[in-house]
């Protein structure tokens, strides 16, 4: 892929993750963040993650010198091919920043928001010049390793923009998931939030500690979800009849009051339980060391997913047709 110029607006955890992925794939990055320590924090992050990026695989043109911090938003976006917005999750602020980006960016640039909550139709309302090139491109932390990016267009987004964005993110060694529609929270975050609410209730009610909740996922459903997700996992739970039998057998349980979709009140007592619990789980291990451990694991896991086939349906089709290359 030819070298592109990417702009990153806002360099917190997610913005820095995008910078690392863009740089690792050989692109130039123009970054803008008014925070005084922004550049120092980003360059420290790049230094800390560089060995991980090399292990994951970097482009021959990848170089930390391809990152330039600029003094104004205009300088960042004026010549960029893709502009990734990562400012805090406040609707008014995001709209203001996106409107400025729309004003200064070249007409064919893609404007992508990393928002974890807002729909693209809401965000593009303030973009009066070219709202058709505004999308949501929602990643997952750590952005430089996790391949999923949820792409959603708004009411004014052009199909051409979606197609072009899908191609760019695919070339960034990601797995772009183009959503059929738009919804607050998109797909991944809504699913994670549902589990998070249940986990908070369990801890709040004294049923389990944070460590016990984590173990329940890590050594149980999390192992299966990493390969198949919730639907195929339950499809296999139905035996030879698959989902049909599963729904007949376990469908009635959906009416039982097992789950609470409304989050518990985040009281000081619940906060203390969660903070103390997660701190005890880490012990004396620094957060940076925990992040390195996570990254090493993710690389191994993604290698395994690649070996098994990222989307299982491809292997299923190959199996049904007796194609010799099933076991790649």
Short mmCIF file of C-alpha atoms in Angstrom, two decimals, residues 21-284:
data_model
loop_
_atom_site.label_atom_id
_atom_site.label_comp_id
_atom_site.label_asym_id
_atom_site.label_seq_id
_atom_site.Cartn_x
_atom_site.Cartn_y
_atom_site.Cartn_z
CA UNK A 21 -1.05 1.45 14.04
CA UNK A 22 -0.65 4.10 11.33
CA UNK A 23 3.10 4.38 11.93
CA UNK A 24 3.55 0.59 12.06
CA UNK A 25 1.91 0.34 8.64
CA UNK A 26 4.35 2.81 7.11
CA UNK A 27 2.24 5.96 6.98
CA UNK A 28 2.97 9.57 7.88
CA UNK A 29 1.03 10.92 10.86
CA UNK A 30 0.22 14.52 11.72
CA UNK A 31 -1.01 14.74 15.30
CA UNK A 32 -2.75 17.56 17.12
CA UNK A 33 -3.56 17.78 20.82
CA UNK A 34 -3.43 21.04 22.81
CA UNK A 35 -2.43 19.29 26.05
CA UNK A 36 1.09 20.43 27.11
CA UNK A 37 2.49 16.90 27.60
CA UNK A 38 0.73 15.33 24.61
CA UNK A 39 3.75 14.88 22.35
CA UNK A 40 5.99 13.57 25.13
CA UNK A 41 3.33 11.06 26.18
CA UNK A 42 2.81 9.85 22.62
CA UNK A 43 6.50 9.41 21.89
CA UNK A 44 6.92 7.55 25.18
CA UNK A 45 4.07 5.24 24.19
CA UNK A 46 5.68 4.59 20.80
CA UNK A 47 8.99 3.75 22.42
CA UNK A 48 7.31 1.41 24.90
CA UNK A 49 5.25 -0.39 22.25
CA UNK A 50 7.80 -0.51 19.42
CA UNK A 51 9.10 -4.00 20.20
CA UNK A 52 5.51 -5.23 20.36
CA UNK A 53 4.74 -3.65 16.99
CA UNK A 54 7.82 -5.30 15.48
CA UNK A 55 6.70 -8.66 16.84
CA UNK A 56 3.22 -8.10 15.41
CA UNK A 57 4.70 -7.05 12.07
CA UNK A 58 5.58 -3.63 10.71
CA UNK A 59 5.88 -2.19 7.21
CA UNK A 60 9.31 -1.65 5.70
CA UNK A 61 8.57 2.10 5.71
CA UNK A 62 7.59 2.13 9.39
CA UNK A 63 9.57 4.68 11.38
CA UNK A 64 8.87 6.67 14.51
CA UNK A 65 10.19 9.72 12.64
CA UNK A 66 7.05 9.58 10.48
CA UNK A 67 5.17 11.19 13.37
CA UNK A 68 4.92 14.99 13.46
CA UNK A 69 3.07 17.01 16.09
CA UNK A 70 1.64 20.27 14.73
CA UNK A 71 0.46 23.42 16.48
CA UNK A 72 -3.02 23.79 14.97
CA UNK A 73 -5.87 21.57 13.90
CA UNK A 74 -5.72 23.13 10.43
CA UNK A 75 -2.08 22.09 10.01
CA UNK A 76 -3.00 18.53 10.98
CA UNK A 77 -5.92 17.98 8.62
CA UNK A 78 -5.30 20.20 5.58
CA UNK A 79 -3.38 17.56 3.61
CA UNK A 80 -4.51 14.34 5.32
CA UNK A 81 -6.13 11.44 3.49
CA UNK A 82 -7.77 10.03 6.63
CA UNK A 83 -8.57 12.06 9.73
CA UNK A 84 -9.17 10.13 12.94
CA UNK A 85 -10.95 12.16 15.66
CA UNK A 86 -10.50 11.02 19.27
CA UNK A 87 -11.56 13.89 21.52
CA UNK A 88 -13.49 13.22 24.79
CA UNK A 89 -17.01 11.77 24.60
CA UNK A 90 -18.94 15.02 24.86
CA UNK A 91 -21.38 15.67 22.03
CA UNK A 92 -20.94 19.44 21.85
CA UNK A 93 -17.14 19.18 21.84
CA UNK A 94 -17.09 16.45 19.21
CA UNK A 95 -19.42 18.39 16.93
CA UNK A 96 -17.29 21.52 17.25
CA UNK A 97 -14.08 19.65 16.46
CA UNK A 98 -15.62 17.73 13.55
CA UNK A 99 -17.04 20.96 12.11
CA UNK A 100 -13.57 22.50 12.19
CA UNK A 101 -12.06 19.40 10.58
CA UNK A 102 -14.74 19.54 7.87
CA UNK A 103 -13.89 23.18 7.25
CA UNK A 104 -10.13 22.68 6.84
CA UNK A 105 -9.85 19.19 5.33
CA UNK A 106 -9.48 18.59 1.61
CA UNK A 107 -12.74 17.48 -0.05
CA UNK A 108 -11.75 13.85 -0.65
CA UNK A 109 -10.44 13.21 2.87
CA UNK A 110 -12.32 10.76 5.07
CA UNK A 111 -13.34 12.11 8.48
CA UNK A 112 -13.66 9.26 10.97
CA UNK A 113 -14.72 9.53 14.59
CA UNK A 114 -13.52 6.97 17.11
CA UNK A 115 -16.58 7.65 19.26
CA UNK A 116 -17.69 4.72 21.36
CA UNK A 117 -21.23 6.05 21.77
CA UNK A 118 -22.55 8.64 19.32
CA UNK A 119 -24.19 7.80 16.00
CA UNK A 120 -22.62 9.27 12.84
CA UNK A 121 -25.87 11.01 11.87
CA UNK A 122 -25.58 13.07 15.07
CA UNK A 123 -21.90 13.88 14.61
CA UNK A 124 -22.16 14.96 10.98
CA UNK A 125 -24.92 17.49 11.68
CA UNK A 126 -22.40 20.31 12.19
CA UNK A 127 -20.34 19.44 9.09
CA UNK A 128 -21.80 21.79 6.52
CA UNK A 129 -19.19 21.44 3.76
CA UNK A 130 -18.97 17.71 3.15
CA UNK A 131 -21.06 15.69 5.63
CA UNK A 132 -21.07 12.82 3.13
CA UNK A 133 -17.46 11.93 4.06
CA UNK A 134 -18.09 11.68 7.84
CA UNK A 135 -18.22 8.20 9.41
CA UNK A 136 -17.75 6.43 12.71
CA UNK A 137 -14.70 4.15 12.80
CA UNK A 138 -14.80 2.73 16.31
CA UNK A 139 -11.74 0.72 17.41
CA UNK A 140 -10.95 -1.34 20.51
CA UNK A 141 -8.07 -0.90 22.94
CA UNK A 142 -5.22 -1.53 22.28
CA UNK A 143 -5.87 -0.09 18.83
CA UNK A 144 -2.42 -1.05 17.57
CA UNK A 145 -3.23 -4.77 18.09
CA UNK A 146 -6.99 -5.40 18.21
CA UNK A 147 -8.07 -5.74 14.56
CA UNK A 148 -11.78 -4.90 14.80
CA UNK A 149 -12.96 -1.48 13.67
CA UNK A 150 -16.72 -0.86 13.49
CA UNK A 151 -17.59 1.35 10.53
CA UNK A 152 -20.94 3.13 10.44
CA UNK A 153 -22.30 5.75 8.12
CA UNK A 154 -24.91 8.36 8.94
CA UNK A 155 -27.92 9.63 7.03
CA UNK A 156 -25.71 11.86 4.88
CA UNK A 157 -22.75 9.51 4.43
CA UNK A 158 -21.97 8.47 0.87
CA UNK A 159 -21.62 4.78 0.00
CA UNK A 160 -18.35 5.66 -1.72
CA UNK A 161 -16.99 6.93 1.63
CA UNK A 162 -17.87 3.66 3.37
CA UNK A 163 -16.26 1.59 0.63
CA UNK A 164 -13.11 3.68 0.62
CA UNK A 165 -12.83 3.58 4.41
CA UNK A 166 -13.31 -0.19 4.46
CA UNK A 167 -10.45 -0.56 2.01
CA UNK A 168 -8.12 1.72 3.99
CA UNK A 169 -8.73 -0.01 7.32
CA UNK A 170 -8.35 -3.41 5.69
CA UNK A 171 -4.96 -2.30 4.39
CA UNK A 172 -4.08 -1.29 7.95
CA UNK A 173 -4.24 -5.00 8.86
CA UNK A 174 -7.61 -4.54 10.54
CA UNK A 175 -10.94 -6.35 10.32
CA UNK A 176 -13.41 -3.62 9.29
CA UNK A 177 -17.00 -4.48 10.20
CA UNK A 178 -19.40 -2.32 8.20
CA UNK A 179 -22.61 -1.98 10.18
CA UNK A 180 -25.93 -2.35 8.37
CA UNK A 181 -27.30 0.62 10.30
CA UNK A 182 -26.38 2.92 13.15
CA UNK A 183 -27.12 2.76 16.87
CA UNK A 184 -25.78 4.42 20.01
CA UNK A 185 -22.83 2.41 21.30
CA UNK A 186 -22.49 0.46 18.02
CA UNK A 187 -22.15 -3.33 18.41
CA UNK A 188 -19.15 -4.31 20.50
CA UNK A 189 -19.60 -1.70 23.21
CA UNK A 190 -23.30 -2.50 23.66
CA UNK A 191 -22.44 -6.16 24.20
CA UNK A 192 -19.60 -5.32 26.58
CA UNK A 193 -21.82 -2.90 28.51
CA UNK A 194 -24.45 -5.61 29.04
CA UNK A 195 -21.84 -7.93 30.55
CA UNK A 196 -20.33 -5.04 32.55
CA UNK A 197 -23.71 -4.23 34.13
CA UNK A 198 -24.22 -7.83 35.17
CA UNK A 199 -20.68 -7.99 36.58
CA UNK A 200 -21.31 -4.87 38.67
CA UNK A 201 -24.52 -6.34 40.06
CA UNK A 202 -22.75 -9.58 41.01
CA UNK A 203 -19.98 -7.70 42.84
CA UNK A 204 -22.39 -5.23 44.41
CA UNK A 205 -24.58 -8.05 45.77
CA UNK A 206 -21.59 -9.85 47.28
CA UNK A 207 -22.06 -12.91 45.04
CA UNK A 208 -18.47 -12.80 43.77
CA UNK A 209 -15.32 -10.69 43.81
CA UNK A 210 -13.90 -8.95 40.75
CA UNK A 211 -11.31 -11.74 40.47
CA UNK A 212 -13.98 -14.44 40.55
CA UNK A 213 -16.01 -12.66 37.88
CA UNK A 214 -12.94 -12.40 35.65
CA UNK A 215 -12.11 -16.08 36.15
CA UNK A 216 -15.66 -17.03 35.21
CA UNK A 217 -15.16 -15.37 31.83
CA UNK A 218 -11.49 -16.20 31.18
CA UNK A 219 -11.82 -19.94 31.87
CA UNK A 220 -15.39 -20.28 30.62
CA UNK A 221 -17.33 -18.49 27.87
CA UNK A 222 -14.44 -16.16 27.00
CA UNK A 223 -12.46 -19.07 25.56
CA UNK A 224 -15.27 -19.93 23.16
CA UNK A 225 -16.21 -16.35 22.33
CA UNK A 226 -12.68 -15.67 21.11
CA UNK A 227 -13.31 -18.04 18.19
CA UNK A 228 -17.04 -18.17 17.55
CA UNK A 229 -18.87 -15.35 19.32
CA UNK A 230 -22.17 -15.81 21.20
CA UNK A 231 -24.38 -17.03 18.36
CA UNK A 232 -22.20 -19.81 16.95
CA UNK A 233 -21.25 -20.85 20.49
CA UNK A 234 -24.93 -21.41 21.29
CA UNK A 235 -25.51 -23.01 17.89
CA UNK A 236 -23.06 -25.73 18.93
CA UNK A 237 -24.78 -26.01 22.30
CA UNK A 238 -27.83 -27.39 20.49
CA UNK A 239 -26.09 -30.58 19.40
CA UNK A 240 -26.81 -31.96 15.94
CA UNK A 241 -29.89 -29.77 15.53
CA UNK A 242 -27.90 -26.66 16.41
CA UNK A 243 -29.69 -23.42 17.19
CA UNK A 244 -33.14 -24.95 16.63
CA UNK A 245 -32.74 -27.35 19.55
CA UNK A 246 -30.93 -24.74 21.66
CA UNK A 247 -33.86 -22.33 21.40
CA UNK A 248 -36.38 -25.06 22.14
CA UNK A 249 -34.41 -26.34 25.12
CA UNK A 250 -33.09 -23.13 26.65
CA UNK A 251 -35.35 -20.47 25.14
CA UNK A 252 -37.77 -20.49 28.11
CA UNK A 253 -34.88 -19.56 30.41
CA UNK A 254 -34.81 -16.15 28.70
CA UNK A 255 -37.99 -15.31 30.63
CA UNK A 256 -36.38 -16.06 33.97
CA UNK A 257 -35.18 -13.00 35.94
CA UNK A 258 -31.52 -14.00 35.79
CA UNK A 259 -30.15 -10.82 34.29
CA UNK A 260 -30.54 -7.15 35.17
CA UNK A 261 -30.07 -4.95 32.15
CA UNK A 262 -30.17 -1.76 34.23
CA UNK A 263 -26.85 -0.94 35.85
CA UNK A 264 -26.68 -0.73 39.64
CA UNK A 265 -26.23 2.63 41.33
CA UNK A 266 -22.51 3.39 41.31
CA UNK A 267 -22.30 4.04 45.03
CA UNK A 268 -19.09 4.78 46.91
CA UNK A 269 -19.28 1.28 48.40
CA UNK A 270 -19.53 -0.36 44.95
CA UNK A 271 -16.71 1.82 43.62
CA UNK A 272 -14.52 0.70 46.54
CA UNK A 273 -15.29 -2.97 45.91
CA UNK A 274 -14.36 -2.68 42.23
CA UNK A 275 -11.26 -0.53 42.77
CA UNK A 276 -9.97 -2.62 45.68
CA UNK A 277 -10.75 -5.84 43.85
CA UNK A 278 -8.91 -4.98 40.65
CA UNK A 279 -5.99 -3.54 42.60
CA UNK A 280 -5.71 -6.80 44.54
CA UNK A 281 -5.77 -8.75 41.27
CA UNK A 282 -2.76 -6.80 39.97
CA UNK A 283 -0.92 -6.80 43.28
CA UNK A 284 2.44 -5.09 42.93
#
